Coordinates of C-alpha atoms and ligand atoms in Angstrom, one line a residue:
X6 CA -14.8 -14.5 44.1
X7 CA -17.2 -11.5 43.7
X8 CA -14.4 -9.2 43.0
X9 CA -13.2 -11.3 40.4
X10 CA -16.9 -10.8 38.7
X11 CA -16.5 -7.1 39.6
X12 CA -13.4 -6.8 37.6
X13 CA -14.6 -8.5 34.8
X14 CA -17.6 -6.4 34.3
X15 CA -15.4 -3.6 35.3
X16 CA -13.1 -4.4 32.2
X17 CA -16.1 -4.7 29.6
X18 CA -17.1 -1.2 31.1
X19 CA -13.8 0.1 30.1
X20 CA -13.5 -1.5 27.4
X21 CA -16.9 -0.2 25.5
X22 CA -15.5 3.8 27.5
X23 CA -12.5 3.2 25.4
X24 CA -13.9 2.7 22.3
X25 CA -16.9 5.5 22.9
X26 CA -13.2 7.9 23.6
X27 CA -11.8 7.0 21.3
X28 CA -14.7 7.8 19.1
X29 CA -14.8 11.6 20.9
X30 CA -10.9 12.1 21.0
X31 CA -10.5 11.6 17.3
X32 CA -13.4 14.1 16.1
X33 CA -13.7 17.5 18.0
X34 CA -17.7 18.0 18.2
X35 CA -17.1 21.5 16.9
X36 CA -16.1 21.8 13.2
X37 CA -12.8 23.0 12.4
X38 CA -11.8 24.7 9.0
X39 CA -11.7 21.8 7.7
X40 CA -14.8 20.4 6.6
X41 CA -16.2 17.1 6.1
X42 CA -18.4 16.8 2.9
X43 CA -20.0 14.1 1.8
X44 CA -20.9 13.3 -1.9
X45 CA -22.3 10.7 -4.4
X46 CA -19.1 9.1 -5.6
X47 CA -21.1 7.1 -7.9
X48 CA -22.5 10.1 -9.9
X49 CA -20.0 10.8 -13.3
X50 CA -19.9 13.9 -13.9
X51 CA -20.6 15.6 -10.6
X52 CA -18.6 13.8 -8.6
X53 CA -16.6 9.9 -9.3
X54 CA -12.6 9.0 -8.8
X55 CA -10.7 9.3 -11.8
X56 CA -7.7 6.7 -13.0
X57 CA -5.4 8.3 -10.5
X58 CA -7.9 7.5 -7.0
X59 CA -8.7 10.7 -7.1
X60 CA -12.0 12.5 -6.7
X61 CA -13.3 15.5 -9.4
X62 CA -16.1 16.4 -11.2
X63 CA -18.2 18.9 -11.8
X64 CA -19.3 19.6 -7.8
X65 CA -15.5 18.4 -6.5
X66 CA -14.0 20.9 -8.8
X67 CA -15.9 23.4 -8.2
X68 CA -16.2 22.9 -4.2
X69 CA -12.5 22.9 -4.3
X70 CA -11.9 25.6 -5.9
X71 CA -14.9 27.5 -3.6
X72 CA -13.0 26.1 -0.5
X73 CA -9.2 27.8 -1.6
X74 CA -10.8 31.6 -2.9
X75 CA -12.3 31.6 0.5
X76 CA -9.4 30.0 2.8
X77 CA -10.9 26.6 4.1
X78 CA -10.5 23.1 3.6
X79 CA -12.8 20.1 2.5
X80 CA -12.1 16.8 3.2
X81 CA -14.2 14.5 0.6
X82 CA -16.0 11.4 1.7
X83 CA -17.2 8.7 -0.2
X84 CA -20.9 7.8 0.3
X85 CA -23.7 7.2 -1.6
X86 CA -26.1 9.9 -2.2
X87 CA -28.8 8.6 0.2
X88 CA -25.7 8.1 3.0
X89 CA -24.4 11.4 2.6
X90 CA -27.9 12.9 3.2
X91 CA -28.6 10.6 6.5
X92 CA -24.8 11.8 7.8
X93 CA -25.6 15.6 6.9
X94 CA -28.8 15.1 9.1
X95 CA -27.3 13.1 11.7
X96 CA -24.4 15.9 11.9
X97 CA -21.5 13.0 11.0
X98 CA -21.1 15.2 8.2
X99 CA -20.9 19.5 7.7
X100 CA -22.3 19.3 4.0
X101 CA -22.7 17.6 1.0
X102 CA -22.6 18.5 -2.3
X103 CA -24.0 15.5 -4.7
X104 CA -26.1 17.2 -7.4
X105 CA -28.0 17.5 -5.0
X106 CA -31.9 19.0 -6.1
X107 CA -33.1 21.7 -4.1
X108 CA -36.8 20.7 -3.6
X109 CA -39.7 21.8 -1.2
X110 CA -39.6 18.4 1.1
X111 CA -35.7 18.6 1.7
X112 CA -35.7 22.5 2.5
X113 CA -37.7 21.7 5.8
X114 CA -34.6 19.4 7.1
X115 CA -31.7 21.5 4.9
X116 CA -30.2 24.9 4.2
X117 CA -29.3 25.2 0.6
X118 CA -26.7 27.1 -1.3
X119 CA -27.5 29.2 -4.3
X120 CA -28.3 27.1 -7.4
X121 CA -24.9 26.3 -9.1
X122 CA -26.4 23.8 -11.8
X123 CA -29.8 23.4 -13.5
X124 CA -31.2 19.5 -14.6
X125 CA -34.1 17.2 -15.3
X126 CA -35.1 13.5 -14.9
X127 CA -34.9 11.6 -17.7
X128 CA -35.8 8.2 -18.8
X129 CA -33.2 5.8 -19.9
X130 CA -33.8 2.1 -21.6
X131 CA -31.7 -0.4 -23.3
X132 CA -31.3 0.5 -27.3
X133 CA -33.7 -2.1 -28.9
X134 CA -36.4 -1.7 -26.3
X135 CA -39.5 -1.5 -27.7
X136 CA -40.1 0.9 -23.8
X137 CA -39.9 4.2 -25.4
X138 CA -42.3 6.2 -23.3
X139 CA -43.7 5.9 -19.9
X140 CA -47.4 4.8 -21.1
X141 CA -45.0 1.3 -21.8
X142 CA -44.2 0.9 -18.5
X143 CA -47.3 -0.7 -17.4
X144 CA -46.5 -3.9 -15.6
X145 CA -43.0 -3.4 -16.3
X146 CA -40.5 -2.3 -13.3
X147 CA -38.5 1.2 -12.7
X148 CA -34.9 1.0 -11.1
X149 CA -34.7 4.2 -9.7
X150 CA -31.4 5.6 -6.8
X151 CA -32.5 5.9 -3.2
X152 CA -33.8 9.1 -2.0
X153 CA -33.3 10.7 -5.1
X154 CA -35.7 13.0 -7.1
X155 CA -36.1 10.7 -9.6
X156 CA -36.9 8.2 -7.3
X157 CA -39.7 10.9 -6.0
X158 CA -40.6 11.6 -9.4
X159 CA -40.9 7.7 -10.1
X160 CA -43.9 7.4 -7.1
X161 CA -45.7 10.4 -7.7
X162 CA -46.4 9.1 -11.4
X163 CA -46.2 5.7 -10.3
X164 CA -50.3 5.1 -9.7
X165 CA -50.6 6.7 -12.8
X166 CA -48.8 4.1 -15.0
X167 CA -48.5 1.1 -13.0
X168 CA -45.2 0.1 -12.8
X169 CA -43.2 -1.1 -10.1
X170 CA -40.3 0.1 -8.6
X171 CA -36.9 -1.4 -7.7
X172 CA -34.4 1.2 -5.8
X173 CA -30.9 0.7 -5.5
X174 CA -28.2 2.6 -4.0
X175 CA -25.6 3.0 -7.0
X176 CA -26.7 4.7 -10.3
X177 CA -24.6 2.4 -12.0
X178 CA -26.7 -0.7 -10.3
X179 CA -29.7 1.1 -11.6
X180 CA -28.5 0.8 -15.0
X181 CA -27.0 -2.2 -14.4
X182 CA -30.6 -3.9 -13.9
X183 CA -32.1 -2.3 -16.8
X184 CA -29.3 -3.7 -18.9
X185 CA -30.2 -7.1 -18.0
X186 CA -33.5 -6.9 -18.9
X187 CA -34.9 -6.9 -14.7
X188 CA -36.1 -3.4 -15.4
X189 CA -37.6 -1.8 -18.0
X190 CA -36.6 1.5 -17.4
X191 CA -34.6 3.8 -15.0
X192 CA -35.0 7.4 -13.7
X193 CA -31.9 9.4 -13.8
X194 CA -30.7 13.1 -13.9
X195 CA -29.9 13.9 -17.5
X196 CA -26.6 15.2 -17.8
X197 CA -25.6 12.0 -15.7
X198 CA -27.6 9.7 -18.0
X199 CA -26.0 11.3 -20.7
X200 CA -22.4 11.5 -19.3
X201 CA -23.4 7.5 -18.5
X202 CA -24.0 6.7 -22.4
X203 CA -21.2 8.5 -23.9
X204 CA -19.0 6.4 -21.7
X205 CA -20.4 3.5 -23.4
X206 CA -23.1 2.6 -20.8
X207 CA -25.5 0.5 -23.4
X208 CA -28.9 2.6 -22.7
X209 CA -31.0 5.3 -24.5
X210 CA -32.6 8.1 -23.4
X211 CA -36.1 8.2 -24.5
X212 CA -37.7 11.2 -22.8
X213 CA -37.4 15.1 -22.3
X214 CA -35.8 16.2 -19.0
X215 CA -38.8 16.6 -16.5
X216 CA -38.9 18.2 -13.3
X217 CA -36.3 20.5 -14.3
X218 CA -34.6 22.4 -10.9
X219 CA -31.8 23.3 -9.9
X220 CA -28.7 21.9 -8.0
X221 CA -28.0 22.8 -4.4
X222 CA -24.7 22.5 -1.6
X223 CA -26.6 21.4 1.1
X224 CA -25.9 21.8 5.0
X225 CA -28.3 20.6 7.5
X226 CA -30.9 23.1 8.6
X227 CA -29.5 25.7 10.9
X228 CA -25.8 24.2 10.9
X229 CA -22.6 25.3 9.3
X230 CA -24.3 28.4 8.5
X231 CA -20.9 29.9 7.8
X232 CA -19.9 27.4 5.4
X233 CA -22.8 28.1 3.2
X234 CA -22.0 31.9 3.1
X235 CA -18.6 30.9 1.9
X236 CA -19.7 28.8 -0.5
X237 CA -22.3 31.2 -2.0
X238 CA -19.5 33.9 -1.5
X239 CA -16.6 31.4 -3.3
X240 CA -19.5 30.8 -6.6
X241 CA -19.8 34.3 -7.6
X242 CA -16.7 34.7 -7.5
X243 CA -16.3 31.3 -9.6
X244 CA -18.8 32.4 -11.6
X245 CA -17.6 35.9 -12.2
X246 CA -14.1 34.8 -12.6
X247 CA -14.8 32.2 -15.6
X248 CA -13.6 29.4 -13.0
X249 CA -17.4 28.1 -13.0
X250 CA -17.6 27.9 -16.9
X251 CA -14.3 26.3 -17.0
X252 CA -15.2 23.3 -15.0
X253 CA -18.6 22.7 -16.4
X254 CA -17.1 23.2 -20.0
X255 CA -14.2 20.3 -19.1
X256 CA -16.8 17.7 -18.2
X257 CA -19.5 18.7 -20.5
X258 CA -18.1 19.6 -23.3
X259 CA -17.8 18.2 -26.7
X260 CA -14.3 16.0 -25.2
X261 CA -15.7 15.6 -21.9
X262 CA -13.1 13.9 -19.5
X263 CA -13.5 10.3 -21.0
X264 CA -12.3 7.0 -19.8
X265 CA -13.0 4.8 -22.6
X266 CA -9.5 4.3 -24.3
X267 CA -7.8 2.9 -21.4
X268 CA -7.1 -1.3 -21.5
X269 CA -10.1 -3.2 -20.3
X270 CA -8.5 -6.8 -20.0
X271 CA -8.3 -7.8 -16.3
X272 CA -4.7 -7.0 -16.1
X273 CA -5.1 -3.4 -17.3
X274 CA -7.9 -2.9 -14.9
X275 CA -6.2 -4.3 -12.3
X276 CA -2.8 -2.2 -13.2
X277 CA -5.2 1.0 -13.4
X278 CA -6.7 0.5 -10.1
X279 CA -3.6 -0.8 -8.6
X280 CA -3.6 2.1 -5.6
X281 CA -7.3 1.9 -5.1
X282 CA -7.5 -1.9 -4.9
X283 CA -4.6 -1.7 -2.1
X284 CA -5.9 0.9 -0.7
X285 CA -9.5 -0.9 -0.2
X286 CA -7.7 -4.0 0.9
X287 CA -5.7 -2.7 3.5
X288 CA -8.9 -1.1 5.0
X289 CA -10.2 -4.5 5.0
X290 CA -7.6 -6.0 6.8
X291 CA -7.1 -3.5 9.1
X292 CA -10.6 -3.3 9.9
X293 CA -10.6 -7.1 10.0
X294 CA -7.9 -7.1 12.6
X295 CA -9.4 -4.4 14.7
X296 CA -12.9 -5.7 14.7
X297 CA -11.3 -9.2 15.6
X298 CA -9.2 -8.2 18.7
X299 CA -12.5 -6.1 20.1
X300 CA -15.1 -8.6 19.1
X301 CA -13.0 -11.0 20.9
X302 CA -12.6 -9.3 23.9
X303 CA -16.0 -8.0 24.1
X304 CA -17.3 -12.3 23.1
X305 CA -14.9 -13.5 25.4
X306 CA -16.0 -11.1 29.0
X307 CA -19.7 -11.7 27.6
X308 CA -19.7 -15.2 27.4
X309 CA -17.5 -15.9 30.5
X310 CA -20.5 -13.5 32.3
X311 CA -22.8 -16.1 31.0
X312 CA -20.9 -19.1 33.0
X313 CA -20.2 -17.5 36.1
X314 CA -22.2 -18.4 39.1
X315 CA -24.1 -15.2 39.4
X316 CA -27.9 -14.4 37.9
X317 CA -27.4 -11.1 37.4
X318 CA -24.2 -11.3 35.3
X319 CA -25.8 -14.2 33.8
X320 CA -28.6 -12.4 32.7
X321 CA -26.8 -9.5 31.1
X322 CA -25.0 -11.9 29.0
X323 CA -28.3 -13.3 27.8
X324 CA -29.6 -10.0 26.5
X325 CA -26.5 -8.8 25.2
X326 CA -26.0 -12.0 23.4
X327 CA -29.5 -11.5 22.4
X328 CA -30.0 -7.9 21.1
X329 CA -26.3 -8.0 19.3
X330 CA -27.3 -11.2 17.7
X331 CA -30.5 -10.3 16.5
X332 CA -29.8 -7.2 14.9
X333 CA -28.8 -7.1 11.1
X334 CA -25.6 -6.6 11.1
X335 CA -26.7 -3.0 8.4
X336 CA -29.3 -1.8 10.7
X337 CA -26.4 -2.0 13.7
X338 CA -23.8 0.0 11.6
X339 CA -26.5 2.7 10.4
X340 CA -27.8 3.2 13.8
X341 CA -24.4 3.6 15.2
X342 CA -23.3 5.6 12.5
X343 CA -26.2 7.5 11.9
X344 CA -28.3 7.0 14.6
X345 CA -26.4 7.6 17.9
X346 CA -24.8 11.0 16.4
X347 CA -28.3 12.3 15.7
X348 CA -29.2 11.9 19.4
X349 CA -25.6 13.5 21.2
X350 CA -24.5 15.7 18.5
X351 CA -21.2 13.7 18.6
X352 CA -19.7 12.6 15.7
X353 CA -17.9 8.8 15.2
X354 CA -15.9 8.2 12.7
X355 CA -16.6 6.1 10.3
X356 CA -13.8 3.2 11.0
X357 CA -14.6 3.6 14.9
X358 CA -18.5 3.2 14.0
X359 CA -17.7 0.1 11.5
X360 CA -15.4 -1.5 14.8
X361 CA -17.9 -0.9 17.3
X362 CA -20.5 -2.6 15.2
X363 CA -18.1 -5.3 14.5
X364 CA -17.2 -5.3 18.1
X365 CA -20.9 -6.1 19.1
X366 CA -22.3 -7.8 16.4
X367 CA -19.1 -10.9 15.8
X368 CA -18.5 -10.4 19.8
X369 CA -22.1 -12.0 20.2
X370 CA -21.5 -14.7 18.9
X371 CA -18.5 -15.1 19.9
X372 CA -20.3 -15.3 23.7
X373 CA -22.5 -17.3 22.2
X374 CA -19.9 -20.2 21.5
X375 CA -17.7 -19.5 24.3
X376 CA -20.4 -20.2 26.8
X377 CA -21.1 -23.0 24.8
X378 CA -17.7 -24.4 24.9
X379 CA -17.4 -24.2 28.0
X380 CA -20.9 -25.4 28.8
X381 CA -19.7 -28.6 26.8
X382 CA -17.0 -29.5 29.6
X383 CA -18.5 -32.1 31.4
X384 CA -20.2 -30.6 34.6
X385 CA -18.4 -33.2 36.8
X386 CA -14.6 -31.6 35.8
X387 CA -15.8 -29.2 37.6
X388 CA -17.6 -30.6 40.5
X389 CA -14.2 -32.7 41.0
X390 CA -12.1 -29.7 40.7
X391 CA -14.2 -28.0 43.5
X392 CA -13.7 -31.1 45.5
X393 CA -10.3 -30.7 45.5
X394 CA -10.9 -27.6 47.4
X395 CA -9.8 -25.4 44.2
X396 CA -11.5 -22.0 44.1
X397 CA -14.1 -21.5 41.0
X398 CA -12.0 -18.9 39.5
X399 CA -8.9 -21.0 39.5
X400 CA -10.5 -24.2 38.4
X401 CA -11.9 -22.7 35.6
X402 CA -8.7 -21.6 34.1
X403 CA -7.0 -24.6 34.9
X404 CA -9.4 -27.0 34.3
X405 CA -12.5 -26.0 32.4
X406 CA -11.1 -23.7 29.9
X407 CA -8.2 -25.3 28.5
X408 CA -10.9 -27.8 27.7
X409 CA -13.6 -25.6 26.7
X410 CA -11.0 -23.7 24.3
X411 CA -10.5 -26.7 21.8
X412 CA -13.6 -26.8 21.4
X413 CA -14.1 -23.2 20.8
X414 CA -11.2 -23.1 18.2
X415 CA -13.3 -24.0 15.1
X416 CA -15.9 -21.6 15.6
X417 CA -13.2 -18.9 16.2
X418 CA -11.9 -19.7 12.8
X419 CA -15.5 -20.1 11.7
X420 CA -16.0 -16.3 13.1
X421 CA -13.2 -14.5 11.8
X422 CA -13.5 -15.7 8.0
X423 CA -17.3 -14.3 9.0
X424 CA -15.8 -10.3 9.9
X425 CA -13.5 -11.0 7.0
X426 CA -16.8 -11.1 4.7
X427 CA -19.1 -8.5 7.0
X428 CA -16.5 -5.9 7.0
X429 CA -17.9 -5.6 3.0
X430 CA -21.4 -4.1 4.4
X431 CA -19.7 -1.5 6.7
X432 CA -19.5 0.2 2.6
X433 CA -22.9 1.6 3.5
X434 CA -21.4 3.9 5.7
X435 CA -18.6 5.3 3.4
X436 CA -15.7 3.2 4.8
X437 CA -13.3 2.9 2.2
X438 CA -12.8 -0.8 2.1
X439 CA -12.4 -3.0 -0.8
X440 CA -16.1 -3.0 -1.5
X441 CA -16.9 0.5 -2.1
X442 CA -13.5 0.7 -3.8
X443 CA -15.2 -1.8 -6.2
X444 CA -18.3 0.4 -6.4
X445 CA -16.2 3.6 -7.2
X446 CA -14.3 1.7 -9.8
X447 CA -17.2 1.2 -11.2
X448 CA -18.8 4.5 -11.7
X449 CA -16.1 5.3 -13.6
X450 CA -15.0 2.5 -15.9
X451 CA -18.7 0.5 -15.7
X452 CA -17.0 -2.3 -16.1
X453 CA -19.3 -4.4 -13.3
X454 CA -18.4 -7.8 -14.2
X455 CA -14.7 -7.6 -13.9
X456 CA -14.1 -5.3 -11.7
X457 CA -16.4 -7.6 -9.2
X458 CA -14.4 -10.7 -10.3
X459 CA -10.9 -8.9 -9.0
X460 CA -12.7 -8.0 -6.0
X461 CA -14.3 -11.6 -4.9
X462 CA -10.7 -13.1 -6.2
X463 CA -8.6 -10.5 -3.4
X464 CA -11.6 -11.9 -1.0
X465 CA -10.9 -15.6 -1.5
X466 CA -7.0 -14.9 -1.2
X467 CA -7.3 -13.2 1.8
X468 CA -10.3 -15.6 3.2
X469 CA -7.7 -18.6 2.3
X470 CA -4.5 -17.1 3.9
X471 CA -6.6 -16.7 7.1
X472 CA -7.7 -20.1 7.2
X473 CA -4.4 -21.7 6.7
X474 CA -3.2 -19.3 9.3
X475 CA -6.1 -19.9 11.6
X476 CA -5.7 -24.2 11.0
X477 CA -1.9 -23.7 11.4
X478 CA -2.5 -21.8 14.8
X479 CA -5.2 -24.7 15.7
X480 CA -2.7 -27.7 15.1
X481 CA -0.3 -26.0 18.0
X482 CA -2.8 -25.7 20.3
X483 CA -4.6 -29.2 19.8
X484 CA -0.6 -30.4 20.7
Ligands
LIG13 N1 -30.5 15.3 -8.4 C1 -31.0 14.1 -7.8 C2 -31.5 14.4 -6.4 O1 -31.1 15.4 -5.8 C3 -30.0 13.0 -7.8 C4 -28.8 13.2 -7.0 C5 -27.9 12.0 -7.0 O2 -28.3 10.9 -7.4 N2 -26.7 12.2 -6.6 O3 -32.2 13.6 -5.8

């Protein structure tokens, strides 16, 4: 009987080996030529997707054409700004180029490029505000962007003025909150709050710029020092070969590169974004599945530990079931994705962090209810099964677990329809699922409202085909 424990435990061991390999296989700890770059896909005109799911901008231009005068490649993921700075540091990432500030505090953890751009914080409020300057702000609240410089620049005059502060993690959320009246006021960088209102955004700016510096590629102190050689290398020669005034003249010129004629019904929006939507959804799904099949494997060994006469295996069940249920489901995917590489200097991609935290996190309580189902069988089923002179191993599979299993079903169902929904937070980590498709969309086209109702409408679709699937499955086992 003891072996049969063995090889369970054994199999959990492999199983969490083959997802940590998986994890190594699929990213070589050394960069390669190409490199991974991380950016602030919500920040029009440095860096959003345009109408074709594609990301430009000022910084994606101009990296771009950096990376092909001096032969190497960049592959462009899409965080926030503040994600992009915690996967630089944690080494998930080679660089990041976000208009990023170069500023005293982040020169102790990064290595900067040469300035390529110069800008200010200004202060932005809705067009009949009576706000105009920050002596109105008293009482009132700030949005300002996580770890930004206007977020820094919001604190540091904070005491001063007495306001509050509200941070989000998307500009466009920032504005967002001071277009509904929450805030009073939001800090942003000005050629981005002014790119913002000439796309229609319905805010003022009120104030000078402030804090005027410049803009930096960034690699994390002491790393990829050869990738910022090139890239200060590849901007002279930008700069000397017109390239440099080229790109800041198409997005801040007179024309700028403007989204506002396109159809803003649902249909056109939805016909716009018709790649980007699939795209997002299929990484959903696909993540769904993969987190399902791992999260069931990982619930099902857990809570079968938790059943089997044996204190030790008993106990580990407990505290896995414990720690993986207790921790929010966000801290689990940053700490993985953030965390973990930080400490080994081994990178996980983003998909294999957002499973393994879906692996853990759903799997937890999927031990949870499996060693309650099976808990529920009446104790005697198995005392009589004993009697019979059947061995535990065998009398559970023939006799307690069929049993335990219908009960189990609806909180299977239950569980998956719950992935379904988490996957949506694995966006803080710059998985491309439908979520921070949604997001992206919306840095361009600002359309919050209905880009978010296409969005929670492909949720319900999908949410409703698994249940019928999941009830149709349930009627042919309750048979
Ligand atoms: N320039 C600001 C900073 O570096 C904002 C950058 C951003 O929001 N992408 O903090």
């Amino acid at each position: 009987m003891k072996r049969k424990f063995a090889s369970l435990f054994a199999g959990f061991v492999m199983l969490a080996a083959m997802v940590f390999a998986l994890s190594a296989g699929i990213t070589p700890a050394k960069a390669e030529t190409t490199y991974q770059i991380g950016t602030d896909v919500t920040f029009p005109p440095f860096e959003f997707a345009n109408k074709h799911d594609k990301y430009v901008g000022i910084d994606i231009e101009l990296l771009k054409a950096i990376a092909k005068d001096q032969g190497f490649k960049v592959n462009i993921k899409p965080t926030s700004f503040n994600g992009a700075v915690q996967a630089v540091q944690s080494g998930q990432l080679d660089g990041m180029i976000a208009g990023m500030s170069i500023t005293k505090e982040r020169e102790a953890t990064f290595d900067f490029s040469k300035p390529y751009f110069t800008s200010g914080v200004v202060m932005a409020v809705t067009p009949n505000s009576k706000t105009t300057s920050l002596k109105d702000l008293r009482g009132k609240k700030v949005a300002v962007k996580t770890g930004t410089s206007g977020a820094d620049y919001a604190k540091s005059i904070q005491k001063k003025y007495g306001f509050h502060i509200v941070t989000f993690d998307e500009s466009n959320d920032m504005y967002q909150d001071v277009i509904t009246g929450n805030s009073a006021a939001c800090f942003e960088d000005s050629p981005v709050m002014r790119y913002a209102v000439r796309q229609g955004t319905k805010l003022k700016i009120v104030t000078k710029p402030v804090e005027n510096g410049p803009y930096g590629f960034a690699v994390k102190k002491g790393h990829n020092q050869k990738l910022l050689r090139m890239f200060n290398k590849g901007l002279a020669d930008m700069k000397a070969n017109g390239e440099y005034a080229r790109i800041t003249r198409k997005y801040l010129g007179a024309k700028g590169s403007s989204d506002t004629s396109s159809d803003r019904t649902f249909w056109g929006l939805i016909k716009q974004n018709r790649s980007a939507l699939l795209g997002g959804f299929e990484e959903t799904v696909w993540l769904t599945i993969v987190a399902i099949f791992f999260a069931t494997v990982f619930g099902v060994i857990v809570g079968l530990l938790g059943v089997v006469p044996n204190k030790f295996f008993n106990g580990l069940s407990t505290t896995l079931i414990y720690i993986f249920r207790g921790l929010p489901l966000l801290v689990l995917a940053l700490f993985i994705y953030t965390g973990i590489p930080s400490l080994t200097n081994q990178k996980i991609p983003a998909f294999v962090a957002g499973t393994i935290t879906l692996m853990f996190n759903e799997g937890a309580y999927i031990a949870a209810f499996v060693k309650g189902g099976i808990n529920a069988v009446n104790i005697g089923q198995m005392e009589a099964a004993r009697s019979l002179g059947l061995p535990f191993g065998k009398a559970m599979r023939r006799v307690i677990l069929p049993q335990g299993i219908r009960i189990m079903i609806p909180s299977f169902i239950n569980q998956f329809i719950i992935t379904l929904k988490d996957t949506s937070i694995l966006s803080i980590i710059g998985i491309l699922e439908l979520t921070q498709t949604g997001k992206i969309i919306i840095a361009r086209n600002l359309e919050g409202f209905k880009v978010w109702t296409i969005i929670a409408v492909i949720y319900l679709v999908v949410i409703t085909l698994l249940t019928w699937l999941s009830n149709w499955v349930q009627r042919r086992v309750r048979l």
